[in-house]
XYZ file of C-alpha atoms in Angstrom:
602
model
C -23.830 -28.379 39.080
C -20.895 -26.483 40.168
C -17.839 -25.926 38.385
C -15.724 -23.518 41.346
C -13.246 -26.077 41.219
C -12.346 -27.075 37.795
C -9.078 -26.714 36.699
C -10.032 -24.304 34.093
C -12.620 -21.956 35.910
C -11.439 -21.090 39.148
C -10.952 -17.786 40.735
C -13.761 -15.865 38.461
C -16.329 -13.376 38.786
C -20.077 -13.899 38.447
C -21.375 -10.465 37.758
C -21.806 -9.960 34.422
C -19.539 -7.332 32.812
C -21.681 -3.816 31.638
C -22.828 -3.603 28.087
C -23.307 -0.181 26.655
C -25.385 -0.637 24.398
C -28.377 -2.922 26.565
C -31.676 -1.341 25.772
C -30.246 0.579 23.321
C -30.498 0.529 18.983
C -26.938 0.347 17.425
C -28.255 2.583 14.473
C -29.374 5.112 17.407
C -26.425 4.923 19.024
C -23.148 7.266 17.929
C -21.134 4.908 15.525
C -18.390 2.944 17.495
C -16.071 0.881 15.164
C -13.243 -1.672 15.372
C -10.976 -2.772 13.365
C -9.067 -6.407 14.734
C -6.045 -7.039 13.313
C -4.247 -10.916 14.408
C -0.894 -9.471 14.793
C 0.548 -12.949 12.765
C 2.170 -10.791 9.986
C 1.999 -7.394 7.898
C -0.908 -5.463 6.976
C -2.546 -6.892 3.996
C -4.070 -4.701 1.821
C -7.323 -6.686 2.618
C -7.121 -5.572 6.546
C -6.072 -2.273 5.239
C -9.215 -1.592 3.523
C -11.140 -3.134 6.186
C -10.071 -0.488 8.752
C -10.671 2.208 6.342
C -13.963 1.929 5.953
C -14.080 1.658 9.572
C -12.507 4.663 9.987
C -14.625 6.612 7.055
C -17.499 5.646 9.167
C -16.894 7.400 12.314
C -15.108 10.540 10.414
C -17.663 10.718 8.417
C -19.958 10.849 11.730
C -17.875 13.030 12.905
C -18.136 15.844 9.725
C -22.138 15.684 10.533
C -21.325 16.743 14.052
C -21.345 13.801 15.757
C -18.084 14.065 18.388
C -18.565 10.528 20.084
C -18.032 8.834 16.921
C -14.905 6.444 17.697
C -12.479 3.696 15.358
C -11.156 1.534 17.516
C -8.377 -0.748 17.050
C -8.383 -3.987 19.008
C -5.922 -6.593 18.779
C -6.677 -10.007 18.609
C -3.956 -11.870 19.841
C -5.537 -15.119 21.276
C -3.472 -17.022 18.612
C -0.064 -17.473 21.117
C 1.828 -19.399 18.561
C 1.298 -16.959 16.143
C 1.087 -13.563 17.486
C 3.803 -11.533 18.072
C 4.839 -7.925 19.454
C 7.232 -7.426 16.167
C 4.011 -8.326 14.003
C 1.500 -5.845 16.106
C 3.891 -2.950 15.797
C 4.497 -3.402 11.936
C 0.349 -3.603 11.903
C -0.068 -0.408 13.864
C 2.514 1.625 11.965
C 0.791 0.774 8.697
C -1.620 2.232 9.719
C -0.236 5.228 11.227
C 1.509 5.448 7.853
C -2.208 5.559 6.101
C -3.219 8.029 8.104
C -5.896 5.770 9.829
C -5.586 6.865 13.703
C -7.521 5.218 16.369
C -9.503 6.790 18.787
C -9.104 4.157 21.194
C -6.773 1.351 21.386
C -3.148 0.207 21.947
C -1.053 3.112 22.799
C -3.817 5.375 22.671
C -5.781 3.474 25.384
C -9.370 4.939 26.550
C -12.579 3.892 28.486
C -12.927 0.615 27.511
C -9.895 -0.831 27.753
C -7.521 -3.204 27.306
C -7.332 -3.597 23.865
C -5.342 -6.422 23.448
C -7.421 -9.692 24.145
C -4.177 -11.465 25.426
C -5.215 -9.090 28.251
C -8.932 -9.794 28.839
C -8.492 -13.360 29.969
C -10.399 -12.949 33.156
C -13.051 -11.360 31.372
C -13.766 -13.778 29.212
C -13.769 -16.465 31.480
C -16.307 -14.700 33.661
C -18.767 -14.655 31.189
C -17.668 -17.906 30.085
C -18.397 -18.942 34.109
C -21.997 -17.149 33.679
C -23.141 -18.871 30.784
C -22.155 -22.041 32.708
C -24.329 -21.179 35.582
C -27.118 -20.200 33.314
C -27.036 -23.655 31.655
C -26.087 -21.941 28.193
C -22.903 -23.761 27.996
C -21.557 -26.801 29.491
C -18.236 -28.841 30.265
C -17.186 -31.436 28.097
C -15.051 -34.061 28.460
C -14.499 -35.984 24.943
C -11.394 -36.139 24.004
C -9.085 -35.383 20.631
C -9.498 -39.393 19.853
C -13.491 -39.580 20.188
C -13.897 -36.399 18.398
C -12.144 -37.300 15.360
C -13.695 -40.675 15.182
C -17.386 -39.239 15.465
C -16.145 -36.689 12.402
C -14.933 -39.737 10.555
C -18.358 -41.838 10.834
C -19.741 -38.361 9.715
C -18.158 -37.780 6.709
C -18.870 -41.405 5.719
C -22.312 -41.067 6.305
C -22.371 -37.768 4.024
C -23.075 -35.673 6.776
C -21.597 -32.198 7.673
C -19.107 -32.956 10.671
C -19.909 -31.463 14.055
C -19.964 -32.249 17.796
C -22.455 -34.700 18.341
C -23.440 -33.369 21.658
C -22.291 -36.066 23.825
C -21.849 -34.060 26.808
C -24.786 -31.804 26.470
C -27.227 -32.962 28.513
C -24.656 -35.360 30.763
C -25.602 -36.528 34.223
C -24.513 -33.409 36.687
C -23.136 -35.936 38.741
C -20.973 -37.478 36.625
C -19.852 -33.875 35.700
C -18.718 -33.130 38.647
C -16.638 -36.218 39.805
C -14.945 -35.600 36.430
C -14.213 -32.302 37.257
C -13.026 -32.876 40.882
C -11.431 -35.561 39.267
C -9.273 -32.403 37.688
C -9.828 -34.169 34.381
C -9.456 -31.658 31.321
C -12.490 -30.566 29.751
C -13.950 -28.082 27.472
C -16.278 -25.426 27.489
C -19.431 -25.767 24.689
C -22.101 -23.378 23.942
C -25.082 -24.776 24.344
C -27.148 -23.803 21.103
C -30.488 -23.674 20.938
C -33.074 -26.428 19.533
C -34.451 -24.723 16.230
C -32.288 -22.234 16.498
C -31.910 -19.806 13.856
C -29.966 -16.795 13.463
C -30.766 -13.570 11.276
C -28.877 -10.707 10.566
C -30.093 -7.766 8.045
C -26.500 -7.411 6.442
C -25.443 -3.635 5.072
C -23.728 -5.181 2.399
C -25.475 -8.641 1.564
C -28.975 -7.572 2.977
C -31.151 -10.657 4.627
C -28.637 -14.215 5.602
C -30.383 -16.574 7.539
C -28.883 -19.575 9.286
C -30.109 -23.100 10.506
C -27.734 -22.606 13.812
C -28.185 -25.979 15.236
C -27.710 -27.745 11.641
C -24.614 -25.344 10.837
C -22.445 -25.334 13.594
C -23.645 -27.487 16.428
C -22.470 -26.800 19.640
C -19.489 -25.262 18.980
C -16.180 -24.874 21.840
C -15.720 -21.635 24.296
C -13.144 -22.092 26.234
C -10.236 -25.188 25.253
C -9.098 -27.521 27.653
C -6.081 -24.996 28.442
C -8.672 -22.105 29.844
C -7.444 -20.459 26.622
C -10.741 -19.036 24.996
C -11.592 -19.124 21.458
C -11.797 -16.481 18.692
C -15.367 -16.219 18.039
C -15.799 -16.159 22.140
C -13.734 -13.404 22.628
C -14.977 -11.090 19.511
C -18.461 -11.782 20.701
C -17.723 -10.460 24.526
C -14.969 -7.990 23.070
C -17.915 -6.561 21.042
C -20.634 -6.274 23.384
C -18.288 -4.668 26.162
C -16.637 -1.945 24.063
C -20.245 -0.685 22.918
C -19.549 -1.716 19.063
C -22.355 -0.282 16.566
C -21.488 -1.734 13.313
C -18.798 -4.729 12.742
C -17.372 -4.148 9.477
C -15.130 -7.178 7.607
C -14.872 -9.559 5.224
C -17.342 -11.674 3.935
C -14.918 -14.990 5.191
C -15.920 -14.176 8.668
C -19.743 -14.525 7.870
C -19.729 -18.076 9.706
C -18.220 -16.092 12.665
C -20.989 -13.761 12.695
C -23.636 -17.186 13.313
C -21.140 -18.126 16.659
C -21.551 -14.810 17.646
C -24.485 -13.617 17.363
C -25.477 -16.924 19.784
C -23.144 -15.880 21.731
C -24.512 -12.004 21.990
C -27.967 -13.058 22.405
C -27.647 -15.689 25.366
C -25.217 -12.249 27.185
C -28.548 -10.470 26.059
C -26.222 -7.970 24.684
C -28.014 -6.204 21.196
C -25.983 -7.551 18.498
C -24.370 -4.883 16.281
C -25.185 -3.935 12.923
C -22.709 -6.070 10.453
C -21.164 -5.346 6.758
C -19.344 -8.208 5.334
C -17.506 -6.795 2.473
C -16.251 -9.089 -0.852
C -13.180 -10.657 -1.029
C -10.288 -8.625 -2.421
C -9.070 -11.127 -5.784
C -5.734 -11.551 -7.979
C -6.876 -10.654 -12.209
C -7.215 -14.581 -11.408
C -10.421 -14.289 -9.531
C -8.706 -15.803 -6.586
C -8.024 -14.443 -3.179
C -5.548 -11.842 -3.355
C -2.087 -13.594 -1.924
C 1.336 -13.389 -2.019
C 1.526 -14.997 -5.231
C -0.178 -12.499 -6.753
C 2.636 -10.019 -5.758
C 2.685 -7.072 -3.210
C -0.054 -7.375 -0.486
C 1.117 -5.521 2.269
C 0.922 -2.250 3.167
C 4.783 -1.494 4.013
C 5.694 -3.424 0.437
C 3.768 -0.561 -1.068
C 5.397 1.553 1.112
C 8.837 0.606 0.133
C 7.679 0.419 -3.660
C 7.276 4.215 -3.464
C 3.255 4.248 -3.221
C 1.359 7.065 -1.489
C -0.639 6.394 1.602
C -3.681 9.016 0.128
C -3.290 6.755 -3.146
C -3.237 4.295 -1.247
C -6.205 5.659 0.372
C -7.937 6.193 -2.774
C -7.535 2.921 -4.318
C -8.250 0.940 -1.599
C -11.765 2.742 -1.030
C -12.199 1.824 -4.395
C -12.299 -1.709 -4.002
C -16.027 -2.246 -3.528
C -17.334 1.444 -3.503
C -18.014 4.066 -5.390
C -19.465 7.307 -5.132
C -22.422 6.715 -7.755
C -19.899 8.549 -10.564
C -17.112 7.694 -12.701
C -14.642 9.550 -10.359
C -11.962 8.373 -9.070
C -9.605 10.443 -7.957
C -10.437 11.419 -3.953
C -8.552 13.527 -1.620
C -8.885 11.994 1.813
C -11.535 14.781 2.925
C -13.212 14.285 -0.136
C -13.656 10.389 0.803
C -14.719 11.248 4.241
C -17.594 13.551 2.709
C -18.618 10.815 -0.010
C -18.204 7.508 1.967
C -21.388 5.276 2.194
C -21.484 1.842 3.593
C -24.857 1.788 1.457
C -22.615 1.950 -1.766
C -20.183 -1.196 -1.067
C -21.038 -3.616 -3.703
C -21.267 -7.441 -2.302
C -19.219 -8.653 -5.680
C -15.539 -9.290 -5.547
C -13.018 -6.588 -6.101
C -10.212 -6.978 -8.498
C -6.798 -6.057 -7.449
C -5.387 -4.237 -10.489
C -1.655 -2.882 -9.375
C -2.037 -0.784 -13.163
C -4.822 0.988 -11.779
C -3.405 1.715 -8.451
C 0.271 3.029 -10.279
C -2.522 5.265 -12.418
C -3.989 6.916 -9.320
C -0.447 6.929 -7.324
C 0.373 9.001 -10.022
C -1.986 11.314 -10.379
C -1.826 12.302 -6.232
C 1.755 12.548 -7.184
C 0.920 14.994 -9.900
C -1.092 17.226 -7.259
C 1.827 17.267 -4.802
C 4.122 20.367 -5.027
C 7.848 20.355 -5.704
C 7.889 20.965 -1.559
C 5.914 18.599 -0.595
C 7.251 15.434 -2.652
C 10.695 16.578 -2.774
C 11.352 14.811 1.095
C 9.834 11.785 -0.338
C 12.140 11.523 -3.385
C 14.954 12.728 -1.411
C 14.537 9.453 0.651
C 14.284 7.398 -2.215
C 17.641 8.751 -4.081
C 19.351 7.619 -0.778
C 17.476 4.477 -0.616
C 18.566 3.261 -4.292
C 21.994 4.457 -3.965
C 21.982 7.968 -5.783
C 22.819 10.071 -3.669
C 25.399 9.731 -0.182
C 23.199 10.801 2.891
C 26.277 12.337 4.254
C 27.128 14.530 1.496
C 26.434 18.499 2.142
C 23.135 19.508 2.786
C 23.241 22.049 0.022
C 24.400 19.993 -2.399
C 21.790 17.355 -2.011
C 19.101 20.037 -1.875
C 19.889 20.824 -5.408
C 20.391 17.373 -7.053
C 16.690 16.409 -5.141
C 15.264 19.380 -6.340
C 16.664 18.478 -10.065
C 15.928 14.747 -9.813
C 12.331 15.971 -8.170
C 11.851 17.973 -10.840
C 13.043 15.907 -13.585
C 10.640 13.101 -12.662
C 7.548 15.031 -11.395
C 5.267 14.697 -14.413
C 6.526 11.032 -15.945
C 6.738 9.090 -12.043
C 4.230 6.840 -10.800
C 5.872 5.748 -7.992
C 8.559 7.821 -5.960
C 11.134 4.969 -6.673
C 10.478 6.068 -10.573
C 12.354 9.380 -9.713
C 15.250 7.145 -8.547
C 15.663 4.877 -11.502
C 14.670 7.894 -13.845
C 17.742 9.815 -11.857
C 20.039 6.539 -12.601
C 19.147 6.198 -16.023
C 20.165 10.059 -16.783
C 23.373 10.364 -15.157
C 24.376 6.260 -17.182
C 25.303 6.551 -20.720
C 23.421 3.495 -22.650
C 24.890 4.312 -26.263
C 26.217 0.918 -27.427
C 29.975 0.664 -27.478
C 30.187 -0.410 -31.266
C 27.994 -0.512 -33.753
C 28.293 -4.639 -33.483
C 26.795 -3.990 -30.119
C 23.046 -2.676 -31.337
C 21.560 -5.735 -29.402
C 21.982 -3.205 -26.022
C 19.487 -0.462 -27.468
C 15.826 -0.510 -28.722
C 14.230 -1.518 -32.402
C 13.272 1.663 -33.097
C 16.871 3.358 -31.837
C 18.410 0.842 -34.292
C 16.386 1.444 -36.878
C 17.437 5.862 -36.065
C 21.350 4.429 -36.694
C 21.174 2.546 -39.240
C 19.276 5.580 -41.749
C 22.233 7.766 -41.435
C 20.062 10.487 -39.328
C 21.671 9.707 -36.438
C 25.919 9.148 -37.796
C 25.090 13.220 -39.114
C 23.472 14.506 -35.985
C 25.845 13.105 -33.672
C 28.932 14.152 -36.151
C 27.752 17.710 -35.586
C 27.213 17.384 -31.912
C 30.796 16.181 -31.748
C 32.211 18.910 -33.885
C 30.194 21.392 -31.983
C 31.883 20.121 -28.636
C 35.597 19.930 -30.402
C 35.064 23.851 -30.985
C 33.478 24.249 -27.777
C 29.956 25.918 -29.141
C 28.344 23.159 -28.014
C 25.263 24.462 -25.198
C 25.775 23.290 -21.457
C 24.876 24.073 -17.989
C 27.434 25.361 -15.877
C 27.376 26.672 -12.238
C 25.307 29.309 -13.019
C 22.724 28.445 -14.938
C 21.993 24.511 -14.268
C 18.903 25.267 -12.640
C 16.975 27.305 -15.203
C 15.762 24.051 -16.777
C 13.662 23.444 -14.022
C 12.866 27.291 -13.275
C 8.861 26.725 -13.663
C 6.958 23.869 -13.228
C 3.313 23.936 -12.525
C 3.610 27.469 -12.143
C 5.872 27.305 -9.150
C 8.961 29.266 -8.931
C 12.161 27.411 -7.911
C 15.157 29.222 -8.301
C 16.264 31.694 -6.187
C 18.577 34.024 -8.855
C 18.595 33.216 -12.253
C 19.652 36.766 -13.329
C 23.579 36.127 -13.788
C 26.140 34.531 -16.137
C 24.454 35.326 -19.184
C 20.731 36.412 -18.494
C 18.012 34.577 -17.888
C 17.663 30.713 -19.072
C 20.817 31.522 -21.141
C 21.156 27.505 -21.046
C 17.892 26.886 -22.392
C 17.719 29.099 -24.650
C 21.376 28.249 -26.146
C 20.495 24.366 -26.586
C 16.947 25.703 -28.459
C 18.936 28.160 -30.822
C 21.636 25.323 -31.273
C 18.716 22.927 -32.661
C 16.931 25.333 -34.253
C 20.131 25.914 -36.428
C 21.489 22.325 -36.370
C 17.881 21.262 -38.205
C 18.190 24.335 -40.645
C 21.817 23.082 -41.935
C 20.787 19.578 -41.574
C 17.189 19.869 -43.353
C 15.808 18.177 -40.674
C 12.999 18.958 -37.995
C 10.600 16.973 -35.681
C 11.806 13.875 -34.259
C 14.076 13.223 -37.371
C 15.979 15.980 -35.160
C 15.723 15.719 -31.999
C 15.601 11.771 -31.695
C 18.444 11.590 -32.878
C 20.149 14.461 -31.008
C 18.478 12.977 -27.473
C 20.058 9.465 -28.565
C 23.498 11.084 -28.632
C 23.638 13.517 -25.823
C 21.616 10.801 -23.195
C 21.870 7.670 -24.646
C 18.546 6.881 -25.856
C 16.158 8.122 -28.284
C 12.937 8.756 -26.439
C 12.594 10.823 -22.841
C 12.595 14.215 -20.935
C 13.770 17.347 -22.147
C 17.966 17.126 -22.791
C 18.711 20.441 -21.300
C 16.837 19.003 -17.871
C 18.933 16.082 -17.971
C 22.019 17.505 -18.689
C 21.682 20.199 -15.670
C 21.250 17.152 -13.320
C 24.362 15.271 -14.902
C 26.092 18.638 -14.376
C 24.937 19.077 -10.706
C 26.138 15.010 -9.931
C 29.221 16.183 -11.946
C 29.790 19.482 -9.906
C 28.738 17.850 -6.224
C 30.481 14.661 -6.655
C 30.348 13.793 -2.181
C 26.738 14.418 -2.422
C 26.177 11.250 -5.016
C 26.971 7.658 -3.669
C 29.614 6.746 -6.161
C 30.899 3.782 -3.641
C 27.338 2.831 -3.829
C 27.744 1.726 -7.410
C 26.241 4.718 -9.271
C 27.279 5.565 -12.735
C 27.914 8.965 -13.644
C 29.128 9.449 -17.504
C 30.286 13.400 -17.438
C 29.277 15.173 -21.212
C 33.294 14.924 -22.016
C 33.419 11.220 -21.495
C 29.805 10.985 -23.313
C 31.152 12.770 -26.449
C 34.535 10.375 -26.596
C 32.202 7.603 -26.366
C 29.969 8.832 -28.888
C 33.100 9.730 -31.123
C 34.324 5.853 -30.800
C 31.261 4.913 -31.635
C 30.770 6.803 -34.717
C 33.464 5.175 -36.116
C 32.313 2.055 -35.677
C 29.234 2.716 -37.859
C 29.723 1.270 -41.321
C 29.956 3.593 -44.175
C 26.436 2.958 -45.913
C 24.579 4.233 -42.702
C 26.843 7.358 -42.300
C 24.937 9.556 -45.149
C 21.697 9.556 -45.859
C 19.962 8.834 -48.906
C 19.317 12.600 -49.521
C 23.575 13.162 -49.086
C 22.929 15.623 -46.709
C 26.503 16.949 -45.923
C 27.249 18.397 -42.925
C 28.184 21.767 -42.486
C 29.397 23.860 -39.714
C 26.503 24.135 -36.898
C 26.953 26.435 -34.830
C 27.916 30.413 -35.582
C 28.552 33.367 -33.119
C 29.825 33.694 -29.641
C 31.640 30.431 -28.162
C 30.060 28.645 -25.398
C 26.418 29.755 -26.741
C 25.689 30.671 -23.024
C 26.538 27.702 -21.909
């Protein structure tokens, strides 16, 4: 039978493209990997993990000295109503952004080339043409109506639906008048009677499958020339020289089509992994119901790409410990494909905000300050076109201020919000605003005295704060590192910090108070609220969005509440506080708080 001059086969080669790896054991062989994104949407963190452990693989070669390790990204874009050039760049910047470069590839290109199977459509209908001539597939001619009527009588029987091999072992006449005929036709793989496919999985170990009772003779090539997905992974495969396919465990009925398809090429079939399903805390696939799933969300919701990194290694693996904080290096070293356990992973965003934070903890100041700074613009704090200087030092304070507390770098832009608003209720009819236990602080009297003082201490201007000189010393050491330039005017040394200490320390001697009975209520009246980050810290960044008011993005719709319009505030609102939660039961009277030099260094 000839098919030169079907429709769907003309004008291809016979010779059978070279496969690398012929007479040759994958496990022998220097580890070539792919990962195959469909360029249909984002990166989901499922793909994402996918081509990590593809890429741990051949670094971790790589570290033991092999140099012709590879990753290779190849792009499966056979789906044309799908794929799209938008989608395929948002795929390969992901993973740019997680640090995951490809040896070979799109944009990188290399020997074995193209990488995009919208690009290989001769090739695969070459082989498709060879394994016509070799009688190990075959045109067929049934059409959309006949199929789904055999599938019906299937189904009603009970039976598993597949092509009932109509066409199989037609009369080579009759083939060919239908194809001179230029009627449409498919191209089937012809699978083997008894045939039985077995593949010694990494992951799953032994899977063994009844090929002729699972998938029947299953299409190539549709009636359009365009070839099918399991077609073109099988020849992309064996052409590129792949080792070891690494995926998901969905794709395990793929693996049967292929490795048919491998074995009538005579190409050695790789090694394959087939990793568990990432799940919601519902135990069902992970989805966009369950919330963020792609990489760039994560992205924009101020994750880390080596958190990222290190959680998504996590799902599946483990190093044999109860670590689970890696550095990328530190995953390259450790990372076993022996170690991926076949059970589903759990998706647990709490866990992944725990390790985002902790990378975020080993950062310095310099190196997450850039990624804050982008943030503050982002959410509106700060005006990208204010002076440079200027938003240098309300980064470094807003860096600063959330370093320790942040789990995400968006944290250090709401944190940044919350300090420069003023959330004190307006009256004391308007406790509904502020929290149980900030209630409960106003209504014992602890707070009416505290804030009276703070107020008085203002009115005769003894009352600590930062000024131009001094705003930075709050932040003048953190993990050990050095931040300000010169500290050594206007007063000494952290004269602001060391003011606001001596002004509590005496405020809680007068008062008879000490502990949070003090300073809960003093952070309540200076900020707002009754729990957070040290008050002189937050006061030096209200003064530096006070002092640089072009640098913050006022138009944008931040609030900034300066001290002076904090204290009239707080004044008005200690008025409104009826008079049996002014005094405490003890009726502590307050006395004047502050003696010595005005201004206290501040």
């Amino acid at each position: 039978m000839s098919v030169a001059s079907g429709t769907n086969m003309e004008s291809m080669k016979t010779d059978l493209p070279p496969f690398p790896l012929i007479g040759k054991n994958p496990d022998e062989e220097p580890p070539r990997v792919r990962f195959a994104p469909s360029p249909t949407g984002s990166l989901h963190v499922g793909g994402a993990r996918t081509a990590l452990y593809n890429w741990l693989i051949a670094q971790g070669a790589r570290v033991e000295g092999d140099t012709n390790a590879s990753f290779i990204v190849r792009v499966e874009d056979t789906d044309v109503a799908r794929s799209t050039k938008e989608s395929e760049e948002s795929v390969l910047k992901d993973l740019e952004w997680l640090g995951l470069q490809w040896d070979e590839g799109p944009v990188t290109n290399g020997d074995f080339g193209p990488y995009r199977q919208s690009e290989r459509a001769d090739l695969y209908k070459s082989v498709a043409r060879i394994l016509l001539d070799s009688g190990k597939a075959y045109p067929c001619f049934s059409t959309n109506e006949e199929l789904e009527s055999v599938k019906e009588a299937q189904m009603k029987a009970g039976e598993s639906p597949r092509y009932d091999g109509k066409w199989r072992d037609a009369d080579p006449e009759l083939v060919q008048q239908k194809i001179d005929a230029g009627d449409p036709y498919t191209v089937r793989f012809k699978v083997p009677k008894g045939a039985r496919v077995v593949i010694d999985d990494v992951v799953r170990g032994t899977i063994a499958w009844d090929a002729e009772a699972t998938v029947g003779d299953f299409i190539l090539l549709r009636s359009s020339g365009v070839p099918v997905y399991n077609f073109c992974v099988a020849v992309d495969d064996a052409t590129m020289g792949i080792t070891m396919v690494v995926r998901a465990e969905e794709h395990l009925t793929n693996t049967l089509r292929q490795g048919l398809i491998l074995d009538a090429l005579g190409a050695p079939r790789p090694r394959y992994a087939h990793c568990s399903l990432i799940l919601g805390e519902d135990q069902q696939k992970l989805s966009k119901r369950h919330g963020a799933t792609s990489c760039n969300q994560f992205k924009e919701d101020g994750f880390l790409p080596d958190a990222m990194i290190n959680y998504l290694s996590l799902l599946g693996w483990n190093d044999g410990t109860d670590r689970e904080i890696f550095t990328r290096d530190e995953l390259v070293d450790s990372f076993d494909m022996s170690r991926v356990n076949p059970s589903g992973a759990v998706f647990d965003m709490q866990k992944l905000k725990w390790i985002n934070g902790n990378h975020l903890k080993m950062m310095s100041i310099e190196e997450v300050k850039p990624l804050i700074l982008e943030q503050l613009i982002k959410h509106n704090v700060l005006n990208s076109n204010g002076a440079s200087d200027s938003i240098n030092r309300i980064t470094l304070a807003a860096t600063c201020l959330a370093k320790q507390m942040m789990v995400t770098t968006v944290d250090a832009a709401t944190n940044a919000k919350a300090v420069l608003a003023y959330p004190l209720p307006q009256s004391f009819d308007d406790l509904s605003s502020v929290e149980p236990d900030e209630q409960k602080l106003i209504k014992s009297g602890a707070f009416y005295n505290v804030a009276k003082a703070i107020v008085a201490a203002y009115d005769a201007g003894v009352l600590p704060r930062p000024n131009e000189v001094n705003v930075m010393e709050p932040f003048e050491e953190l993990n050990g590192e050095l931040i300000v330039e010169d500290n050594a005017t206007g007063g000494g040394a952290y004269a602001y910090p060391a003011a606001w200490k001596t002004f509590m320390k005496t405020l809680g001697k007068e008062m008879n108070l000490k502990g949070k009975n003090l300073f809960h209520p003093a952070r309540l009246a200076m900020t707002g609220v009754m729990s957070g980050q040290d008050v002189t810290k937050q006061m030096a960044l209200l003064q530096l969005a006070c002092e640089f008011g072009s640098a913050v993005d006022l138009e944008g719709g931040l609030e900034v509440v300066p001290l002076e319009v904090r204290i009239e505030m707080l004044r008005g609102f200690l008025e409104t506080i009826p008079e049996e939660f002014r005094v405490k039961k003890e009726e502590v009277v307050v006395k004047e708080v502050v003696q010595g030099k005005k201004g206290g260094g501040g």
